[in-house]
């Protein structure tokens, strides 16, 4: 009841606007309780007091206590208004004042509905100034929670991160910067995880030996879990065997070995999900018959072609030609010339971010129209748009969720962005506006929400984490697409989200045009396509 009284005051401003104000002599035509049931006399007593309360001193004391208690909650010096509410609730619910007092001080009040109706019905006891005062109190009660800092005297929740950086084959610092910013935000404003600060233990690699060393170090660092960032070289050794009992929670699954591990769960479907969905998008939404696929020679890219694109194209009778792109790419003209000569309806770039700019420039130089180009999310970065954005207008691109505030996004997504406006800029000031930055940020927030749900005391047993993720419930889903680990039966138990979004680039800064279908119905679920 006490929470309802605070929440309902914001409604009173609307009543004032609709009725032109209120005073003690006005009619209350909008009352939800018949006038005969609610006394407006100055003593605030009901005509039926004796039936529910009696006139003993204990009852009167309880009534006075209720009036004083509620007045203190709402911060208003008008006993007539509060007495009207108290007496109305007693009459409508058939309760004594002692029972009402016990109810509103309990964890779950049973008189909320009656209190809400009485709060509005008794408005005739208020002056317009008092109504405005109460509405301001209600608005204050609806404000966002104040930031709560983690308690650094408590043991930390230690989470590892392995990521590939400073490697000519592929460097992905954006995901790390997004994760680091989210950790700082969680510790500064969300109270850590049940009060415990999050400690990120990071290991960077740029070769097979360095990746093996990172995995060994993280496996022996007493961690709750490890985030597998963007790591190409894990394909060259037994990454999951090296990690042992330390679970992999979050990151980017790139290879077939990532898809079906008993001790790994990812909040997304990685490359296989993205490119199976992309194949369906270009085949059905764009209506192409032939595709040229520029594939650079790293294991992640070829895995995406073999496991994601190829099965969907084959099933739909789409002709495609895979064209090798060298690493490092010193001259993009030869492979892009081959793509142009293929007479394809669209050219898809399946590559790391380093290849985006030279391929885009070569396509323009060779006269391939922008509307015949499709790019992976690795090309969706501020620095790439700054360099060649004008050449990308009209092209198509994959979006890994709502990583930026698209003006056409659903209202609930825009509300979420507004509530967190400026957080990434504040906590990750060095991070570029890029899909991988958003992926890192959302991954860490998903981990926070998941571990809060599981509880700090239960995190030491990794099976508690896996079992919770496997329970079939959909979690997340505002800035991202929502995740649920439900693909075990098709050999994809580690992948927990299959949806993808594809848009047309409308402006040189990367702003996209609204898709034909906005919202979940417009997403393409790549994992469902592979079942």
Short mmCIF file of C-alpha atoms in Angstrom, two decimals:
data_model
loop_
_atom_site.label_atom_id
_atom_site.label_comp_id
_atom_site.label_asym_id
_atom_site.label_seq_id
_atom_site.Cartn_x
_atom_site.Cartn_y
_atom_site.Cartn_z
CA UNK A 1 0.00 0.00 0.00
CA UNK A 2 2.74 2.49 0.85
CA UNK A 3 4.45 1.95 -2.55
CA UNK A 4 1.12 2.35 -4.33
CA UNK A 5 0.43 5.65 -2.58
CA UNK A 6 3.73 7.07 -3.78
CA UNK A 7 3.34 5.76 -7.33
CA UNK A 8 -0.21 7.05 -7.78
CA UNK A 9 0.62 10.68 -7.12
CA UNK A 10 1.98 11.19 -10.63
CA UNK A 11 -1.54 10.46 -11.89
CA UNK A 12 -2.91 13.43 -9.98
CA UNK A 13 -1.30 15.95 -12.34
CA UNK A 14 -3.28 14.42 -15.18
CA UNK A 15 -6.48 14.78 -13.15
CA UNK A 16 -5.73 18.45 -12.54
CA UNK A 17 -5.13 18.99 -16.26
CA UNK A 18 -8.34 17.20 -17.20
CA UNK A 19 -10.59 18.76 -14.54
CA UNK A 20 -9.09 22.23 -14.31
CA UNK A 21 -7.88 21.86 -10.75
CA UNK A 22 -9.57 20.83 -7.51
CA UNK A 23 -10.67 22.32 -4.25
CA UNK A 24 -12.50 21.06 -1.18
CA UNK A 25 -15.87 22.12 -2.58
CA UNK A 26 -15.60 20.58 -6.07
CA UNK A 27 -17.45 17.51 -7.33
CA UNK A 28 -15.33 14.40 -7.89
CA UNK A 29 -16.99 13.02 -11.00
CA UNK A 30 -14.03 10.74 -11.80
CA UNK A 31 -14.01 9.00 -8.42
CA UNK A 32 -13.54 5.26 -8.60
CA UNK A 33 -15.42 4.81 -5.28
CA UNK A 34 -19.05 5.90 -4.83
CA UNK A 35 -19.27 9.15 -2.89
CA UNK A 36 -21.34 7.59 -0.15
CA UNK A 37 -18.48 5.18 0.58
CA UNK A 38 -15.90 7.91 1.07
CA UNK A 39 -16.41 10.55 3.73
CA UNK A 40 -15.06 14.02 3.03
CA UNK A 41 -15.79 15.45 6.47
CA UNK A 42 -13.07 17.26 8.32
CA UNK A 43 -12.67 14.50 10.90
CA UNK A 44 -12.06 11.97 8.10
CA UNK A 45 -14.25 9.25 9.74
CA UNK A 46 -16.49 6.87 7.84
CA UNK A 47 -20.20 6.41 8.52
CA UNK A 48 -19.53 2.67 8.87
CA UNK A 49 -16.55 2.87 11.23
CA UNK A 50 -18.31 0.86 13.90
CA UNK A 51 -18.90 -2.10 11.61
CA UNK A 52 -15.25 -2.67 10.78
CA UNK A 53 -13.33 -1.01 13.54
CA UNK A 54 -15.33 -0.34 16.64
CA UNK A 55 -14.76 2.58 18.92
CA UNK A 56 -12.28 1.11 21.36
CA UNK A 57 -9.17 3.08 22.17
CA UNK A 58 -6.92 0.51 20.52
CA UNK A 59 -8.70 1.00 17.18
CA UNK A 60 -8.50 4.75 17.44
CA UNK A 61 -4.80 4.54 18.30
CA UNK A 62 -4.19 2.34 15.26
CA UNK A 63 -6.06 4.81 13.06
CA UNK A 64 -3.98 7.71 14.34
CA UNK A 65 -0.81 5.68 13.83
CA UNK A 66 -1.85 4.92 10.25
CA UNK A 67 -2.55 8.57 9.48
CA UNK A 68 0.79 9.66 10.92
CA UNK A 69 2.66 6.85 9.14
CA UNK A 70 1.18 7.56 5.70
CA UNK A 71 1.57 11.32 6.13
CA UNK A 72 5.26 10.77 6.80
CA UNK A 73 5.58 8.64 3.65
CA UNK A 74 3.94 11.17 1.32
CA UNK A 75 5.39 14.22 3.05
CA UNK A 76 2.06 16.14 3.08
CA UNK A 77 0.46 17.94 6.03
CA UNK A 78 -3.19 17.16 5.29
CA UNK A 79 -4.66 14.73 7.81
CA UNK A 80 -8.13 14.99 6.26
CA UNK A 81 -6.88 13.57 2.97
CA UNK A 82 -4.99 10.73 4.63
CA UNK A 83 -7.89 9.95 6.98
CA UNK A 84 -10.18 9.75 3.96
CA UNK A 85 -7.87 7.16 2.38
CA UNK A 86 -7.53 5.12 5.57
CA UNK A 87 -11.26 5.06 6.28
CA UNK A 88 -12.10 4.19 2.68
CA UNK A 89 -9.71 1.23 2.68
CA UNK A 90 -11.12 0.02 6.01
CA UNK A 91 -14.69 0.21 4.68
CA UNK A 92 -14.08 -1.29 1.24
CA UNK A 93 -11.91 -4.14 2.51
CA UNK A 94 -13.75 -4.79 5.78
CA UNK A 95 -10.56 -4.48 7.80
CA UNK A 96 -9.75 -3.03 11.19
CA UNK A 97 -7.15 -0.30 11.44
CA UNK A 98 -4.83 -2.74 13.19
CA UNK A 99 -5.12 -5.13 10.24
CA UNK A 100 -4.41 -2.34 7.74
CA UNK A 101 -1.37 -1.23 9.74
CA UNK A 102 -0.06 -4.79 9.78
CA UNK A 103 -0.73 -5.13 6.05
CA UNK A 104 1.12 -2.02 4.89
CA UNK A 105 4.18 -2.86 6.98
CA UNK A 106 4.39 -6.37 5.53
CA UNK A 107 6.56 -7.37 2.53
CA UNK A 108 3.53 -7.89 0.24
CA UNK A 109 0.59 -5.57 0.86
CA UNK A 110 -2.91 -6.82 0.00
CA UNK A 111 -4.56 -3.38 0.04
CA UNK A 112 -2.81 -1.79 -2.96
CA UNK A 113 -5.85 -1.69 -5.23
CA UNK A 114 -8.10 -0.20 -2.55
CA UNK A 115 -5.45 2.36 -1.60
CA UNK A 116 -5.01 3.41 -5.23
CA UNK A 117 -8.75 3.90 -5.70
CA UNK A 118 -9.05 5.82 -2.44
CA UNK A 119 -6.06 8.05 -3.25
CA UNK A 120 -7.89 9.31 -6.32
CA UNK A 121 -11.39 9.30 -4.83
CA UNK A 122 -10.27 11.46 -1.92
CA UNK A 123 -8.82 14.14 -4.19
CA UNK A 124 -11.57 16.55 -3.08
CA UNK A 125 -9.66 16.95 0.19
CA UNK A 126 -6.69 18.47 -1.66
CA UNK A 127 -6.01 21.95 -2.95
CA UNK A 128 -4.48 22.32 -6.42
CA UNK A 129 -1.18 23.26 -4.79
CA UNK A 130 -1.20 20.08 -2.70
CA UNK A 131 -1.97 17.97 -5.78
CA UNK A 132 1.02 19.43 -7.59
CA UNK A 133 3.19 18.83 -4.53
CA UNK A 134 2.16 15.17 -4.37
CA UNK A 135 2.73 14.70 -8.11
CA UNK A 136 6.29 15.96 -7.72
CA UNK A 137 6.84 13.40 -4.96
CA UNK A 138 5.50 10.69 -7.29
CA UNK A 139 7.85 11.75 -10.07
CA UNK A 140 10.79 11.62 -7.68
CA UNK A 141 9.78 8.09 -6.76
CA UNK A 142 9.91 7.10 -10.42
CA UNK A 143 13.44 8.38 -10.99
CA UNK A 144 16.18 5.90 -11.83
CA UNK A 145 17.97 4.28 -8.94
CA UNK A 146 21.01 6.10 -7.69
CA UNK A 147 24.35 4.56 -8.74
CA UNK A 148 25.71 2.01 -6.28
CA UNK A 149 29.42 1.32 -6.17
CA UNK A 150 30.75 -2.19 -5.64
CA UNK A 151 32.12 -2.98 -2.19
CA UNK A 152 35.85 -3.40 -2.71
CA UNK A 153 36.24 -4.96 0.72
CA UNK A 154 34.44 -8.05 -0.65
CA UNK A 155 36.16 -10.75 -2.72
CA UNK A 156 36.17 -9.94 -6.42
CA UNK A 157 34.37 -11.86 -9.15
CA UNK A 158 37.38 -12.67 -11.31
CA UNK A 159 36.56 -13.03 -15.01
CA UNK A 160 39.16 -13.69 -17.69
CA UNK A 161 39.36 -12.25 -21.18
CA UNK A 162 41.46 -13.63 -24.04
CA UNK A 163 41.63 -11.47 -27.17
CA UNK A 164 43.63 -11.16 -30.40
CA UNK A 165 45.33 -7.80 -30.97
CA UNK A 166 48.34 -6.35 -32.78
CA UNK A 167 48.22 -9.12 -35.37
CA UNK A 168 48.28 -8.39 -39.13
CA UNK A 169 45.98 -11.37 -39.66
CA UNK A 170 43.35 -9.69 -37.52
CA UNK A 171 43.32 -7.30 -34.56
CA UNK A 172 40.17 -6.70 -32.52
CA UNK A 173 40.76 -4.27 -29.63
CA UNK A 174 37.20 -2.91 -29.89
CA UNK A 175 35.64 -5.88 -28.11
CA UNK A 176 38.14 -5.57 -25.24
CA UNK A 177 37.47 -1.84 -24.88
CA UNK A 178 33.74 -2.50 -24.76
CA UNK A 179 34.17 -5.17 -22.08
CA UNK A 180 36.53 -3.03 -20.00
CA UNK A 181 34.11 -0.10 -20.13
CA UNK A 182 31.21 -2.30 -19.07
CA UNK A 183 33.23 -3.65 -16.12
CA UNK A 184 33.96 -0.11 -14.96
CA UNK A 185 30.27 0.79 -15.30
CA UNK A 186 29.15 -2.32 -13.41
CA UNK A 187 31.52 -1.59 -10.54
CA UNK A 188 30.75 2.14 -10.41
CA UNK A 189 26.97 2.14 -10.83
CA UNK A 190 25.47 -1.36 -10.60
CA UNK A 191 27.12 -2.43 -7.35
CA UNK A 192 29.26 -5.10 -9.00
CA UNK A 193 27.75 -8.57 -8.70
CA UNK A 194 25.80 -8.76 -5.45
CA UNK A 195 28.14 -6.11 -4.10
CA UNK A 196 31.32 -7.91 -5.18
CA UNK A 197 33.51 -5.97 -7.63
CA UNK A 198 34.23 -7.50 -11.03
CA UNK A 199 37.93 -7.98 -11.76
CA UNK A 200 38.87 -8.49 -15.41
CA UNK A 201 41.99 -10.59 -16.00
CA UNK A 202 43.08 -9.93 -19.60
CA UNK A 203 45.53 -11.83 -21.80
CA UNK A 204 46.27 -10.64 -25.35
CA UNK A 205 47.69 -12.85 -28.10
CA UNK A 206 48.80 -12.50 -31.72
CA UNK A 207 50.08 -15.98 -32.66
CA UNK A 208 49.48 -19.66 -31.98
CA UNK A 209 52.17 -19.89 -29.25
CA UNK A 210 50.90 -16.71 -27.59
CA UNK A 211 47.32 -17.99 -27.71
CA UNK A 212 48.35 -21.29 -26.10
CA UNK A 213 50.22 -19.44 -23.37
CA UNK A 214 47.21 -17.20 -22.72
CA UNK A 215 44.90 -20.19 -22.41
CA UNK A 216 47.27 -21.92 -19.97
CA UNK A 217 47.65 -18.78 -17.85
CA UNK A 218 43.92 -18.11 -17.67
CA UNK A 219 43.13 -21.74 -16.87
CA UNK A 220 45.31 -21.55 -13.75
CA UNK A 221 44.25 -18.08 -12.56
CA UNK A 222 41.32 -19.02 -10.28
CA UNK A 223 38.66 -17.46 -12.49
CA UNK A 224 34.88 -17.82 -12.40
CA UNK A 225 34.81 -17.89 -16.21
CA UNK A 226 36.65 -16.66 -19.31
CA UNK A 227 35.38 -14.54 -22.20
CA UNK A 228 36.70 -15.83 -25.54
CA UNK A 229 36.98 -12.48 -27.37
CA UNK A 230 37.89 -12.61 -31.05
CA UNK A 231 40.57 -15.28 -31.34
CA UNK A 232 41.52 -16.84 -34.67
CA UNK A 233 44.45 -18.91 -33.37
CA UNK A 234 42.42 -21.04 -30.96
CA UNK A 235 41.70 -23.21 -34.00
CA UNK A 236 45.33 -24.41 -33.98
CA UNK A 237 45.25 -26.18 -30.60
CA UNK A 238 42.86 -27.75 -28.11
CA UNK A 239 41.62 -24.51 -26.58
CA UNK A 240 38.78 -26.01 -24.56
CA UNK A 241 40.90 -28.88 -23.32
CA UNK A 242 43.52 -26.39 -22.19
CA UNK A 243 40.89 -24.38 -20.29
CA UNK A 244 39.89 -27.49 -18.35
CA UNK A 245 37.17 -26.82 -15.77
CA UNK A 246 37.11 -23.06 -16.33
CA UNK A 247 33.95 -22.33 -18.34
CA UNK A 248 33.94 -20.13 -21.42
CA UNK A 249 31.04 -17.69 -21.05
CA UNK A 250 30.62 -15.05 -23.75
CA UNK A 251 32.74 -13.88 -26.64
CA UNK A 252 32.69 -14.76 -30.32
CA UNK A 253 32.55 -18.39 -31.51
CA UNK A 254 34.32 -18.63 -34.86
CA UNK A 255 34.91 -22.33 -35.58
CA UNK A 256 33.06 -25.62 -35.58
CA UNK A 257 34.95 -26.58 -32.41
CA UNK A 258 33.34 -23.59 -30.65
CA UNK A 259 29.79 -24.64 -31.42
CA UNK A 260 29.33 -27.79 -29.34
CA UNK A 261 31.32 -27.67 -26.10
CA UNK A 262 29.76 -28.84 -22.82
CA UNK A 263 31.60 -26.17 -20.84
CA UNK A 264 31.15 -23.18 -23.18
CA UNK A 265 28.19 -20.90 -23.82
CA UNK A 266 28.09 -17.86 -26.07
CA UNK A 267 25.43 -15.12 -26.06
CA UNK A 268 25.53 -15.11 -29.87
CA UNK A 269 25.86 -17.59 -32.72
CA UNK A 270 29.16 -16.32 -34.10
CA UNK A 271 30.20 -16.56 -37.72
CA UNK A 272 28.10 -19.60 -38.65
CA UNK A 273 24.92 -17.90 -37.46
CA UNK A 274 25.72 -14.58 -39.14
CA UNK A 275 26.61 -16.03 -42.53
CA UNK A 276 23.81 -18.54 -42.74
CA UNK A 277 21.46 -15.65 -42.01
CA UNK A 278 23.32 -13.46 -44.53
CA UNK A 279 22.94 -16.15 -47.18
CA UNK A 280 19.20 -16.27 -46.58
CA UNK A 281 19.02 -12.44 -46.69
CA UNK A 282 20.75 -12.03 -50.06
CA UNK A 283 18.93 -15.03 -51.55
CA UNK A 284 15.41 -14.10 -50.49
CA UNK A 285 15.31 -10.41 -49.51
CA UNK A 286 17.62 -9.25 -52.31
CA UNK A 287 16.55 -11.96 -54.74
CA UNK A 288 20.00 -12.76 -56.13
CA UNK A 289 20.87 -15.79 -58.24
CA UNK A 290 24.67 -15.61 -58.21
CA UNK A 291 27.06 -14.41 -55.51
CA UNK A 292 30.80 -13.71 -55.47
CA UNK A 293 32.23 -14.25 -51.99
CA UNK A 294 35.53 -12.59 -51.10
CA UNK A 295 37.04 -14.81 -48.43
CA UNK A 296 40.35 -14.02 -46.79
CA UNK A 297 42.53 -16.92 -45.85
CA UNK A 298 41.98 -17.29 -42.15
CA UNK A 299 40.27 -20.30 -40.59
CA UNK A 300 37.36 -18.29 -39.20
CA UNK A 301 36.40 -16.91 -42.60
CA UNK A 302 36.59 -20.25 -44.40
CA UNK A 303 34.61 -21.89 -41.57
CA UNK A 304 31.88 -19.28 -42.00
CA UNK A 305 31.74 -20.07 -45.71
CA UNK A 306 31.69 -23.85 -45.32
CA UNK A 307 29.30 -24.06 -42.34
CA UNK A 308 27.14 -20.98 -42.83
CA UNK A 309 26.88 -19.64 -46.37
CA UNK A 310 27.35 -22.78 -48.43
CA UNK A 311 24.54 -24.93 -46.94
CA UNK A 312 21.97 -22.15 -47.36
CA UNK A 313 23.04 -21.29 -50.91
CA UNK A 314 23.09 -24.96 -51.88
CA UNK A 315 19.62 -25.55 -50.47
CA UNK A 316 18.22 -22.58 -52.43
CA UNK A 317 20.04 -23.26 -55.68
CA UNK A 318 22.11 -20.06 -55.49
CA UNK A 319 25.30 -20.15 -57.57
CA UNK A 320 28.33 -18.79 -55.74
CA UNK A 321 32.04 -18.38 -56.35
CA UNK A 322 34.52 -18.18 -53.48
CA UNK A 323 37.48 -15.90 -54.21
CA UNK A 324 40.58 -15.95 -52.03
CA UNK A 325 41.74 -12.70 -50.44
CA UNK A 326 45.36 -12.74 -49.32
CA UNK A 327 46.51 -11.89 -45.79
CA UNK A 328 47.86 -9.29 -45.45
CA UNK A 329 46.04 -7.71 -48.36
CA UNK A 330 48.60 -5.54 -50.15
CA UNK A 331 46.63 -5.22 -53.40
CA UNK A 332 42.86 -5.68 -53.51
CA UNK A 333 42.54 -5.16 -57.27
CA UNK A 334 43.20 -8.80 -58.33
CA UNK A 335 40.56 -10.50 -56.12
CA UNK A 336 38.00 -7.73 -56.64
CA UNK A 337 38.62 -7.88 -60.41
CA UNK A 338 37.86 -11.60 -60.26
CA UNK A 339 34.64 -10.81 -58.39
CA UNK A 340 33.68 -8.22 -61.01
CA UNK A 341 34.34 -10.71 -63.81
CA UNK A 342 32.10 -13.30 -62.17
CA UNK A 343 29.04 -11.34 -63.31
CA UNK A 344 27.50 -11.88 -59.88
CA UNK A 345 24.37 -10.16 -58.61
CA UNK A 346 26.14 -9.22 -55.39
CA UNK A 347 29.67 -9.35 -53.93
CA UNK A 348 29.97 -10.38 -50.28
CA UNK A 349 33.07 -9.54 -48.25
CA UNK A 350 33.76 -12.21 -45.63
CA UNK A 351 36.88 -10.86 -43.97
CA UNK A 352 38.50 -9.12 -41.02
CA UNK A 353 38.37 -5.35 -40.64
CA UNK A 354 41.81 -4.83 -42.20
CA UNK A 355 40.49 -5.87 -45.61
CA UNK A 356 37.47 -3.55 -45.67
CA UNK A 357 39.02 -0.29 -46.87
CA UNK A 358 41.17 -1.73 -49.71
CA UNK A 359 38.29 -3.88 -50.97
CA UNK A 360 35.83 -0.96 -50.87
CA UNK A 361 38.27 1.29 -52.75
CA UNK A 362 38.97 -1.42 -55.34
CA UNK A 363 35.27 -2.07 -55.90
CA UNK A 364 34.69 1.61 -56.54
CA UNK A 365 37.70 1.86 -58.83
CA UNK A 366 36.51 -1.13 -60.86
CA UNK A 367 33.00 0.24 -61.21
CA UNK A 368 31.11 -2.20 -59.00
CA UNK A 369 28.02 -0.27 -57.82
CA UNK A 370 27.67 0.17 -54.06
CA UNK A 371 24.27 -1.53 -54.12
CA UNK A 372 25.95 -4.72 -55.35
CA UNK A 373 28.23 -4.92 -52.27
CA UNK A 374 27.53 -6.66 -48.94
CA UNK A 375 29.83 -6.22 -45.92
CA UNK A 376 30.26 -8.06 -42.65
CA UNK A 377 29.98 -6.25 -39.32
CA UNK A 378 33.79 -6.02 -39.21
CA UNK A 379 33.43 -3.09 -41.64
CA UNK A 380 30.91 -1.33 -39.38
CA UNK A 381 33.34 1.03 -37.61
CA UNK A 382 33.76 4.79 -37.31
CA UNK A 383 37.26 4.84 -38.79
CA UNK A 384 36.19 2.88 -41.88
CA UNK A 385 33.19 5.15 -42.46
CA UNK A 386 35.43 8.20 -42.00
CA UNK A 387 37.78 6.91 -44.70
CA UNK A 388 35.46 5.35 -47.28
CA UNK A 389 31.92 5.92 -46.02
CA UNK A 390 30.86 7.83 -49.12
CA UNK A 391 31.71 4.74 -51.19
CA UNK A 392 29.55 2.50 -48.97
CA UNK A 393 26.24 4.37 -49.32
CA UNK A 394 23.74 1.97 -50.88
CA UNK A 395 25.62 -1.15 -49.79
CA UNK A 396 24.27 -3.74 -47.36
CA UNK A 397 25.79 -4.62 -44.01
CA UNK A 398 25.25 -6.95 -41.07
CA UNK A 399 24.43 -5.43 -37.68
CA UNK A 400 25.22 -7.36 -34.52
CA UNK A 401 22.19 -6.09 -32.62
CA UNK A 402 21.35 -2.47 -31.93
CA UNK A 403 24.91 -1.44 -31.18
CA UNK A 404 24.19 2.22 -32.00
CA UNK A 405 21.03 4.31 -31.62
CA UNK A 406 19.28 3.74 -34.93
CA UNK A 407 16.54 6.38 -35.22
CA UNK A 408 14.16 3.81 -36.71
CA UNK A 409 14.68 1.21 -33.94
CA UNK A 410 11.66 -0.04 -31.93
CA UNK A 411 10.55 2.23 -29.08
CA UNK A 412 11.75 -0.16 -26.37
CA UNK A 413 15.23 -0.14 -27.90
CA UNK A 414 15.28 3.66 -28.11
CA UNK A 415 14.13 3.89 -24.49
CA UNK A 416 16.99 1.60 -23.48
CA UNK A 417 19.50 3.72 -25.37
CA UNK A 418 18.12 6.89 -23.79
CA UNK A 419 18.40 5.39 -20.30
CA UNK A 420 22.05 4.54 -20.95
CA UNK A 421 22.88 7.59 -23.05
CA UNK A 422 26.57 8.41 -22.90
CA UNK A 423 27.60 5.40 -20.80
CA UNK A 424 29.93 3.86 -23.38
CA UNK A 425 31.47 7.26 -24.08
CA UNK A 426 31.94 7.78 -20.32
CA UNK A 427 33.31 4.38 -19.39
CA UNK A 428 35.00 3.42 -22.67
CA UNK A 429 36.19 6.78 -24.06
CA UNK A 430 38.89 5.19 -26.23
CA UNK A 431 36.53 2.71 -27.88
CA UNK A 432 35.43 3.48 -31.45
CA UNK A 433 31.76 3.36 -32.36
CA UNK A 434 31.86 -0.14 -33.82
CA UNK A 435 29.91 -3.39 -33.75
CA UNK A 436 32.62 -5.15 -31.75
CA UNK A 437 32.58 -2.35 -29.14
CA UNK A 438 28.86 -2.90 -28.71
CA UNK A 439 29.33 -6.66 -28.63
CA UNK A 440 31.87 -6.37 -25.82
CA UNK A 441 29.66 -4.00 -23.82
CA UNK A 442 26.52 -6.13 -24.19
CA UNK A 443 28.42 -9.37 -23.46
CA UNK A 444 29.66 -8.05 -20.13
CA UNK A 445 26.25 -6.72 -19.14
CA UNK A 446 24.71 -10.09 -20.02
CA UNK A 447 27.28 -11.76 -17.77
CA UNK A 448 26.48 -9.31 -14.97
CA UNK A 449 22.74 -9.96 -15.19
CA UNK A 450 23.26 -13.72 -15.41
CA UNK A 451 25.64 -13.90 -12.45
CA UNK A 452 23.39 -11.65 -10.35
CA UNK A 453 20.55 -14.09 -11.04
CA UNK A 454 22.68 -17.11 -10.12
CA UNK A 455 24.10 -15.45 -7.00
CA UNK A 456 27.70 -14.91 -5.94
CA UNK A 457 27.77 -17.92 -3.62
CA UNK A 458 26.76 -20.23 -6.49
CA UNK A 459 29.28 -19.07 -9.09
CA UNK A 460 32.16 -21.23 -7.87
CA UNK A 461 30.45 -24.30 -9.36
CA UNK A 462 30.53 -23.79 -13.13
CA UNK A 463 27.68 -26.24 -13.59
CA UNK A 464 25.34 -23.75 -11.92
CA UNK A 465 26.18 -21.28 -14.69
CA UNK A 466 25.71 -23.83 -17.48
CA UNK A 467 22.45 -25.20 -16.03
CA UNK A 468 20.96 -21.72 -15.72
CA UNK A 469 21.88 -20.83 -19.29
CA UNK A 470 20.40 -24.12 -20.52
CA UNK A 471 17.03 -23.71 -18.77
CA UNK A 472 15.25 -22.56 -21.95
CA UNK A 473 14.39 -19.05 -20.75
CA UNK A 474 15.04 -16.06 -23.00
CA UNK A 475 17.19 -13.40 -21.37
CA UNK A 476 18.53 -10.05 -22.55
CA UNK A 477 16.90 -8.81 -25.71
CA UNK A 478 16.74 -5.00 -25.69
CA UNK A 479 19.97 -3.74 -27.17
CA UNK A 480 20.65 -7.22 -28.49
CA UNK A 481 18.27 -9.89 -29.80
CA UNK A 482 17.83 -11.89 -26.61
CA UNK A 483 19.54 -15.22 -25.98
CA UNK A 484 18.55 -18.75 -25.02
CA UNK A 485 20.74 -21.87 -25.20
CA UNK A 486 18.34 -24.23 -26.97
CA UNK A 487 20.34 -25.71 -29.86
CA UNK A 488 21.87 -28.79 -28.23
CA UNK A 489 19.75 -31.20 -30.26
CA UNK A 490 21.34 -29.96 -33.51
CA UNK A 491 24.91 -30.10 -32.20
CA UNK A 492 25.12 -26.39 -31.35
CA UNK A 493 24.81 -26.48 -27.56
CA UNK A 494 27.35 -23.67 -27.05
CA UNK A 495 25.45 -21.16 -29.21
CA UNK A 496 22.65 -19.24 -27.55
CA UNK A 497 21.39 -16.71 -30.10
CA UNK A 498 20.72 -17.01 -33.80
CA UNK A 499 19.19 -13.72 -34.92
CA UNK A 500 20.84 -11.20 -37.23
CA UNK A 501 19.85 -7.86 -38.70
CA UNK A 502 20.76 -6.66 -42.19
CA UNK A 503 20.35 -3.07 -43.35
CA UNK A 504 21.20 -0.74 -46.20
CA UNK A 505 23.78 1.96 -45.50
CA UNK A 506 22.04 5.27 -46.12
CA UNK A 507 24.67 7.85 -45.24
CA UNK A 508 28.45 8.15 -45.31
CA UNK A 509 28.68 8.11 -41.50
CA UNK A 510 27.20 4.61 -41.46
CA UNK A 511 23.65 5.59 -40.55
CA UNK A 512 21.39 2.93 -41.98
CA UNK A 513 18.00 3.07 -43.66
CA UNK A 514 15.05 1.42 -41.91
CA UNK A 515 14.49 -2.18 -43.00
CA UNK A 516 11.17 -3.21 -44.50
CA UNK A 517 10.21 -4.95 -41.25
CA UNK A 518 11.30 -3.33 -37.98
CA UNK A 519 11.53 -5.40 -34.82
CA UNK A 520 11.87 -9.12 -34.09
CA UNK A 521 9.82 -10.13 -37.14
CA UNK A 522 12.52 -8.57 -39.30
CA UNK A 523 15.43 -10.52 -37.82
CA UNK A 524 16.86 -13.55 -39.59
CA UNK A 525 17.68 -16.51 -37.33
CA UNK A 526 20.67 -18.25 -38.85
CA UNK A 527 20.75 -21.13 -36.36
CA UNK A 528 17.14 -22.03 -37.06
CA UNK A 529 18.05 -22.24 -40.74
CA UNK A 530 20.68 -24.88 -40.00
CA UNK A 531 18.34 -27.18 -38.07
#
